[in-house]
Amino acid sequence: MSDLLWRFYVRVNKTEAAALILMRLAEGKPTPEGRGDTGELTLPKRVDYLSRAVMHGTGDNAALLQDLTEKLDVAKVQLKVQESLRGQGNEAAAGELDAELVDLSTIFNKYALRYKLWESQLDVLHMSGHDDDVLIKRAWEGLLQTELEQWRVASRAPPNAVSDSQLGAASAKGVLPTLEDRVRTVVARFYPSNVVPLAMLVDSLERLSLTLKQNMDWSLNWVVRALLGAGVPHQVLFEIYHRSVSKEFWSTKQNQ
């Protein structure tokens, strides 16, 4: 009934009423006008309802539009987590997310953190504006390590290949483009924001690069190339590297 009612309201130009019904459908709640049930709701269907609600809630009620937009943004993160869980083969956890729309805290603690969904952790920290350096650094380190592990599996490299001396020059041709593309893509999604602390990220990437360089014949400028490709300005990177080199120089002088 409600699935038909919102369409009627759209046709007669009562878009706010349509948006409210769509929001209730997305949340799985009955509407005053009817049962509100259109069968078992999946998470993609809930997101679709919210998307339509935002589209039709663009009238004079700014508060409603803001509420709908925020709900949709969180639901999209929930959907991304569900897709990631299915990518891991975890259908049980993914199925739980069909049952209802949940808040960012639940997404982070029950799913993204528990199942090591690193990019989804960055999504939640970014959306919430939560400036926890430890969590952000852990998410980035986990993301990079996962990328390396996936490459190892794909290339059938030994488990400790990156830390041993078993990787040759040919190996770099597989891992470098993958790692560089991943860094560029994720940084481009979030920069500039709280989850792209460039000084920390540059330090982590350069340390990783040096570790890999011991076993692989590849260029050391891939970090700069990836960050520039993600939209980080040259001057910003120059200042970060300048501070890093200056700090290392004076630290070395003091230890002599």
mmCIF file of C-alpha atoms in Angstrom:
data_model
loop_
_atom_site.group_PDB
_atom_site.id
_atom_site.type_symbol
_atom_site.label_atom_id
_atom_site.label_comp_id
_atom_site.label_asym_id
_atom_site.label_seq_id
_atom_site.Cartn_x
_atom_site.Cartn_y
_atom_site.Cartn_z
ATOM 1 C CA MET A 1 0.000 0.000 0.000
ATOM 2 C CA SER A 2 2.639 2.535 1.035
ATOM 3 C CA ASP A 3 4.783 1.630 -1.961
ATOM 4 C CA LEU A 4 1.895 2.823 -4.122
ATOM 5 C CA LEU A 5 0.964 5.776 -1.923
ATOM 6 C CA TRP A 6 4.265 7.617 -2.269
ATOM 7 C CA ARG A 7 3.966 7.374 -6.050
ATOM 8 C CA PHE A 8 0.489 8.900 -5.842
ATOM 9 C CA TYR A 9 1.784 11.775 -3.720
ATOM 10 C CA VAL A 10 4.511 12.433 -6.274
ATOM 11 C CA ARG A 11 1.930 12.585 -9.070
ATOM 12 C CA VAL A 12 -0.214 15.119 -7.169
ATOM 13 C CA ASN A 13 2.910 17.145 -6.242
ATOM 14 C CA LYS A 14 2.813 16.373 -2.504
ATOM 15 C CA THR A 15 6.517 15.602 -2.522
ATOM 16 C CA GLU A 16 7.154 16.101 1.196
ATOM 17 C CA ALA A 17 4.494 13.512 2.042
ATOM 18 C CA ALA A 18 6.062 11.171 -0.525
ATOM 19 C CA ALA A 19 9.523 11.693 0.998
ATOM 20 C CA LEU A 20 8.237 10.905 4.506
ATOM 21 C CA ILE A 21 6.629 7.663 3.343
ATOM 22 C CA LEU A 22 9.783 6.657 1.491
ATOM 23 C CA MET A 23 11.834 7.317 4.628
ATOM 24 C CA ARG A 24 9.510 5.100 6.676
ATOM 25 C CA LEU A 25 9.690 2.390 4.039
ATOM 26 C CA ALA A 26 13.489 2.544 4.146
ATOM 27 C CA GLU A 27 13.462 2.196 7.917
ATOM 28 C CA GLY A 28 10.950 -0.676 7.770
ATOM 29 C CA LYS A 29 8.336 1.186 9.812
ATOM 30 C CA PRO A 30 4.613 1.265 9.099
ATOM 31 C CA THR A 31 3.113 4.517 7.836
ATOM 32 C CA PRO A 32 -0.121 6.035 9.156
ATOM 33 C CA GLU A 33 -1.724 5.480 5.766
ATOM 34 C CA GLY A 34 -1.150 1.736 5.598
ATOM 35 C CA ARG A 35 0.844 -1.303 6.559
ATOM 36 C CA GLY A 36 4.107 0.002 5.076
ATOM 37 C CA ASP A 37 5.241 -3.524 4.307
ATOM 38 C CA THR A 38 6.242 -4.451 0.754
ATOM 39 C CA GLY A 39 7.824 -7.757 1.648
ATOM 40 C CA GLU A 40 11.188 -8.369 3.209
ATOM 41 C CA LEU A 41 13.462 -5.392 2.632
ATOM 42 C CA THR A 42 17.042 -5.783 1.503
ATOM 43 C CA LEU A 43 19.630 -3.131 2.243
ATOM 44 C CA PRO A 44 19.943 -2.074 -1.438
ATOM 45 C CA LYS A 45 16.153 -1.553 -1.475
ATOM 46 C CA ARG A 46 16.366 0.568 1.677
ATOM 47 C CA VAL A 47 19.072 2.688 0.057
ATOM 48 C CA ASP A 48 16.902 3.034 -3.042
ATOM 49 C CA TYR A 49 13.986 4.255 -0.931
ATOM 50 C CA LEU A 50 16.197 6.825 0.793
ATOM 51 C CA SER A 51 17.635 8.000 -2.530
ATOM 52 C CA ARG A 52 14.111 8.582 -3.817
ATOM 53 C CA ALA A 53 13.176 10.313 -0.557
ATOM 54 C CA VAL A 54 16.070 12.751 -0.974
ATOM 55 C CA MET A 55 15.081 13.357 -4.589
ATOM 56 C CA HIS A 56 11.489 14.193 -3.620
ATOM 57 C CA GLY A 57 12.341 15.968 -0.365
ATOM 58 C CA THR A 58 13.870 19.001 -2.017
ATOM 59 C CA GLY A 59 11.018 21.383 -1.142
ATOM 60 C CA ASP A 60 10.878 24.063 1.544
ATOM 61 C CA ASN A 61 11.549 21.698 4.457
ATOM 62 C CA ALA A 62 15.330 22.081 4.765
ATOM 63 C CA ALA A 63 15.447 20.137 8.042
ATOM 64 C CA LEU A 64 13.774 17.117 6.447
ATOM 65 C CA LEU A 65 16.132 17.192 3.491
ATOM 66 C CA GLN A 66 19.156 17.347 5.784
ATOM 67 C CA ASP A 67 17.853 14.439 7.851
ATOM 68 C CA LEU A 68 17.197 12.365 4.736
ATOM 69 C CA THR A 69 20.608 13.176 3.267
ATOM 70 C CA GLU A 70 22.389 12.154 6.473
ATOM 71 C CA LYS A 71 20.438 8.894 6.651
ATOM 72 C CA LEU A 72 21.292 8.168 3.020
ATOM 73 C CA ASP A 73 25.002 8.858 3.555
ATOM 74 C CA VAL A 74 25.148 6.437 6.494
ATOM 75 C CA ALA A 75 23.106 3.828 4.602
ATOM 76 C CA LYS A 76 25.559 3.994 1.702
ATOM 77 C CA VAL A 77 28.426 3.233 4.090
ATOM 78 C CA GLN A 78 26.387 0.327 5.466
ATOM 79 C CA LEU A 79 25.848 -0.929 1.905
ATOM 80 C CA LYS A 80 29.561 -0.697 1.154
ATOM 81 C CA VAL A 81 30.297 -2.716 4.298
ATOM 82 C CA GLN A 82 27.777 -5.330 3.198
ATOM 83 C CA GLU A 83 29.419 -5.576 -0.227
ATOM 84 C CA SER A 84 32.851 -5.924 1.396
ATOM 85 C CA LEU A 85 31.594 -8.691 3.674
ATOM 86 C CA ARG A 86 30.179 -10.534 0.682
ATOM 87 C CA GLY A 87 33.554 -10.088 -1.000
ATOM 88 C CA GLN A 88 35.064 -11.897 1.992
ATOM 89 C CA GLY A 89 32.502 -14.669 1.635
ATOM 90 C CA ASN A 90 30.873 -13.703 4.944
ATOM 91 C CA GLU A 91 27.228 -14.068 3.945
ATOM 92 C CA ALA A 92 25.998 -14.387 7.534
ATOM 93 C CA ALA A 93 27.290 -10.969 8.613
ATOM 94 C CA ALA A 94 26.295 -9.427 5.283
ATOM 95 C CA GLY A 95 22.754 -10.760 5.701
ATOM 96 C CA GLU A 96 22.444 -9.116 9.118
ATOM 97 C CA LEU A 97 22.770 -5.725 7.460
ATOM 98 C CA ASP A 98 19.579 -6.320 5.458
ATOM 99 C CA ALA A 99 17.526 -6.410 8.649
ATOM 100 C CA GLU A 100 17.659 -2.712 9.510
ATOM 101 C CA LEU A 101 19.477 0.560 9.018
ATOM 102 C CA VAL A 102 22.086 0.997 11.734
ATOM 103 C CA ASP A 103 24.121 3.939 13.005
ATOM 104 C CA LEU A 104 27.778 4.709 12.336
ATOM 105 C CA SER A 105 28.901 3.398 15.713
ATOM 106 C CA THR A 106 27.348 -0.015 14.987
ATOM 107 C CA ILE A 107 28.790 -0.085 11.476
ATOM 108 C CA PHE A 108 32.254 0.675 12.817
ATOM 109 C CA ASN A 109 32.399 -1.502 15.920
ATOM 110 C CA LYS A 110 30.288 -4.510 14.942
ATOM 111 C CA TYR A 111 31.361 -4.826 11.315
ATOM 112 C CA ALA A 112 34.177 -2.614 9.992
ATOM 113 C CA LEU A 113 36.422 -3.116 13.027
ATOM 114 C CA ARG A 114 35.520 -6.726 13.725
ATOM 115 C CA TYR A 115 35.989 -7.902 10.142
ATOM 116 C CA LYS A 116 38.971 -5.660 9.344
ATOM 117 C CA LEU A 117 37.254 -3.623 6.644
ATOM 118 C CA TRP A 118 39.928 -0.952 6.533
ATOM 119 C CA GLU A 119 38.513 1.410 3.926
ATOM 120 C CA SER A 120 35.093 1.230 5.561
ATOM 121 C CA GLN A 121 36.735 2.219 8.837
ATOM 122 C CA LEU A 122 38.087 5.298 7.065
ATOM 123 C CA ASP A 123 34.587 5.951 5.682
ATOM 124 C CA VAL A 124 33.078 5.993 9.177
ATOM 125 C CA LEU A 125 35.888 8.059 10.709
ATOM 126 C CA HIS A 126 35.600 10.527 7.847
ATOM 127 C CA MET A 127 31.832 10.846 8.025
ATOM 128 C CA SER A 128 31.829 11.215 11.806
ATOM 129 C CA GLY A 129 34.772 13.645 11.796
ATOM 130 C CA HIS A 130 36.414 11.506 14.467
ATOM 131 C CA ASP A 131 40.070 12.534 14.775
ATOM 132 C CA ASP A 132 41.582 9.465 16.399
ATOM 133 C CA ASP A 133 45.162 9.252 15.131
ATOM 134 C CA VAL A 134 45.592 5.692 16.392
ATOM 135 C CA LEU A 135 42.484 4.370 14.614
ATOM 136 C CA ILE A 136 43.295 6.253 11.414
ATOM 137 C CA LYS A 137 46.884 5.007 11.336
ATOM 138 C CA ARG A 138 45.772 1.447 12.087
ATOM 139 C CA ALA A 139 43.227 1.571 9.260
ATOM 140 C CA TRP A 140 45.822 2.778 6.749
ATOM 141 C CA GLU A 141 48.386 0.204 7.853
ATOM 142 C CA GLY A 142 45.760 -2.537 7.641
ATOM 143 C CA LEU A 143 44.701 -1.405 4.191
ATOM 144 C CA LEU A 144 48.286 -1.455 2.880
ATOM 145 C CA GLN A 145 49.047 -4.801 4.474
ATOM 146 C CA THR A 146 45.872 -6.310 3.025
ATOM 147 C CA GLU A 147 46.875 -5.108 -0.425
ATOM 148 C CA LEU A 148 50.244 -6.816 -0.066
ATOM 149 C CA GLU A 149 48.659 -10.015 1.228
ATOM 150 C CA GLN A 150 46.220 -10.131 -1.671
ATOM 151 C CA TRP A 151 49.100 -9.675 -4.088
ATOM 152 C CA ARG A 152 51.022 -12.503 -2.399
ATOM 153 C CA VAL A 153 48.072 -14.842 -2.824
ATOM 154 C CA ALA A 154 47.575 -13.816 -6.437
ATOM 155 C CA SER A 155 51.250 -14.276 -7.236
ATOM 156 C CA ARG A 156 51.598 -17.403 -5.055
ATOM 157 C CA ALA A 157 54.509 -15.780 -3.276
ATOM 158 C CA PRO A 158 55.768 -17.311 0.004
ATOM 159 C CA PRO A 159 54.015 -16.016 3.157
ATOM 160 C CA ASN A 160 57.010 -13.966 4.309
ATOM 161 C CA ALA A 161 58.106 -12.862 0.867
ATOM 162 C CA VAL A 162 58.092 -9.151 1.556
ATOM 163 C CA SER A 163 60.275 -9.445 4.620
ATOM 164 C CA ASP A 164 62.545 -12.142 3.184
ATOM 165 C CA SER A 165 64.824 -11.877 0.176
ATOM 166 C CA GLN A 166 62.683 -14.050 -2.071
ATOM 167 C CA LEU A 167 61.152 -11.328 -4.232
ATOM 168 C CA GLY A 168 62.895 -10.493 -7.472
ATOM 169 C CA ALA A 169 62.693 -7.652 -9.910
ATOM 170 C CA ALA A 170 59.784 -9.259 -11.745
ATOM 171 C CA SER A 171 57.706 -9.258 -8.560
ATOM 172 C CA ALA A 172 57.720 -5.482 -8.419
ATOM 173 C CA LYS A 173 55.839 -5.365 -11.701
ATOM 174 C CA GLY A 174 52.884 -6.971 -9.946
ATOM 175 C CA VAL A 175 52.796 -5.339 -6.542
ATOM 176 C CA LEU A 176 53.862 -1.785 -7.376
ATOM 177 C CA PRO A 177 51.073 -0.811 -9.788
ATOM 178 C CA THR A 178 48.476 -2.429 -7.517
ATOM 179 C CA LEU A 179 49.730 -0.711 -4.369
ATOM 180 C CA GLU A 180 50.235 2.628 -6.080
ATOM 181 C CA ASP A 181 46.760 2.548 -7.625
ATOM 182 C CA ARG A 182 45.182 1.622 -4.299
ATOM 183 C CA VAL A 183 46.888 4.475 -2.460
ATOM 184 C CA ARG A 184 45.977 6.948 -5.187
ATOM 185 C CA THR A 185 42.332 5.840 -5.280
ATOM 186 C CA VAL A 186 41.751 5.926 -1.516
ATOM 187 C CA VAL A 187 43.581 9.219 -0.953
ATOM 188 C CA ALA A 188 41.634 10.801 -3.829
ATOM 189 C CA ARG A 189 38.363 9.741 -2.155
ATOM 190 C CA PHE A 190 39.117 11.421 1.144
ATOM 191 C CA TYR A 191 41.667 14.208 0.572
ATOM 192 C CA PRO A 192 41.613 16.713 2.122
ATOM 193 C CA SER A 193 40.082 15.383 5.342
ATOM 194 C CA ASN A 194 40.795 14.072 8.824
ATOM 195 C CA VAL A 195 41.479 10.543 7.540
ATOM 196 C CA VAL A 196 44.334 11.598 5.255
ATOM 197 C CA PRO A 197 46.991 12.799 7.726
ATOM 198 C CA LEU A 198 49.611 13.347 5.060
ATOM 199 C CA ALA A 199 52.688 13.537 7.293
ATOM 200 C CA MET A 200 51.860 10.183 8.890
ATOM 201 C CA LEU A 201 50.869 8.652 5.578
ATOM 202 C CA VAL A 202 54.022 9.781 3.787
ATOM 203 C CA ASP A 203 56.151 8.408 6.621
ATOM 204 C CA SER A 204 54.346 5.029 6.566
ATOM 205 C CA LEU A 205 54.496 4.729 2.773
ATOM 206 C CA GLU A 206 58.170 5.662 2.562
ATOM 207 C CA ARG A 207 59.079 3.160 5.276
ATOM 208 C CA LEU A 208 57.123 0.493 3.422
ATOM 209 C CA SER A 209 58.822 1.512 0.197
ATOM 210 C CA LEU A 210 62.264 1.120 1.751
ATOM 211 C CA THR A 211 61.330 -2.311 3.095
ATOM 212 C CA LEU A 212 60.157 -3.430 -0.312
ATOM 213 C CA LYS A 213 63.162 -1.860 -2.032
ATOM 214 C CA GLN A 214 65.452 -4.252 -0.170
ATOM 215 C CA ASN A 215 63.904 -7.147 -2.100
ATOM 216 C CA MET A 216 62.601 -5.610 -5.315
ATOM 217 C CA ASP A 217 64.052 -3.494 -8.067
ATOM 218 C CA TRP A 218 61.610 -0.634 -8.284
ATOM 219 C CA SER A 219 61.511 3.151 -8.266
ATOM 220 C CA LEU A 220 61.316 4.932 -4.942
ATOM 221 C CA ASN A 221 59.269 7.827 -6.350
ATOM 222 C CA TRP A 222 55.993 5.906 -6.504
ATOM 223 C CA VAL A 223 54.773 7.452 -3.231
ATOM 224 C CA VAL A 224 55.045 10.997 -4.575
ATOM 225 C CA ARG A 225 53.534 9.905 -7.880
ATOM 226 C CA ALA A 226 50.552 8.290 -6.167
ATOM 227 C CA LEU A 227 49.839 11.278 -3.910
ATOM 228 C CA LEU A 228 50.162 13.786 -6.724
ATOM 229 C CA GLY A 229 47.820 11.636 -8.788
ATOM 230 C CA ALA A 230 45.328 11.748 -5.903
ATOM 231 C CA GLY A 231 45.241 15.533 -6.040
ATOM 232 C CA VAL A 232 47.693 16.474 -3.290
ATOM 233 C CA PRO A 233 49.399 19.746 -4.340
ATOM 234 C CA HIS A 234 53.129 19.778 -5.078
ATOM 235 C CA GLN A 235 53.773 22.473 -2.461
ATOM 236 C CA VAL A 236 52.053 20.503 0.292
ATOM 237 C CA LEU A 237 54.169 17.431 -0.447
ATOM 238 C CA PHE A 238 57.337 19.515 -0.693
ATOM 239 C CA GLU A 239 56.759 20.973 2.778
ATOM 240 C CA ILE A 240 56.102 17.524 4.273
ATOM 241 C CA TYR A 241 59.252 16.026 2.772
ATOM 242 C CA HIS A 242 61.274 19.113 3.709
ATOM 243 C CA ARG A 243 60.219 18.851 7.354
ATOM 244 C CA SER A 244 60.930 15.118 7.330
ATOM 245 C CA VAL A 245 64.421 15.530 5.871
ATOM 246 C CA SER A 246 65.231 18.418 8.226
ATOM 247 C CA LYS A 247 64.086 16.404 11.244
ATOM 248 C CA GLU A 248 66.187 13.425 10.163
ATOM 249 C CA PHE A 249 69.212 15.651 9.553
ATOM 250 C CA TRP A 250 69.167 17.275 12.994
ATOM 251 C CA SER A 251 68.438 13.958 14.671
ATOM 252 C CA THR A 252 71.530 12.485 12.985
ATOM 253 C CA LYS A 253 73.662 15.497 13.993
ATOM 254 C CA GLN A 254 72.628 15.148 17.634
ATOM 255 C CA ASN A 255 73.558 11.465 17.673
ATOM 256 C CA GLN A 256 77.038 12.021 16.241
#
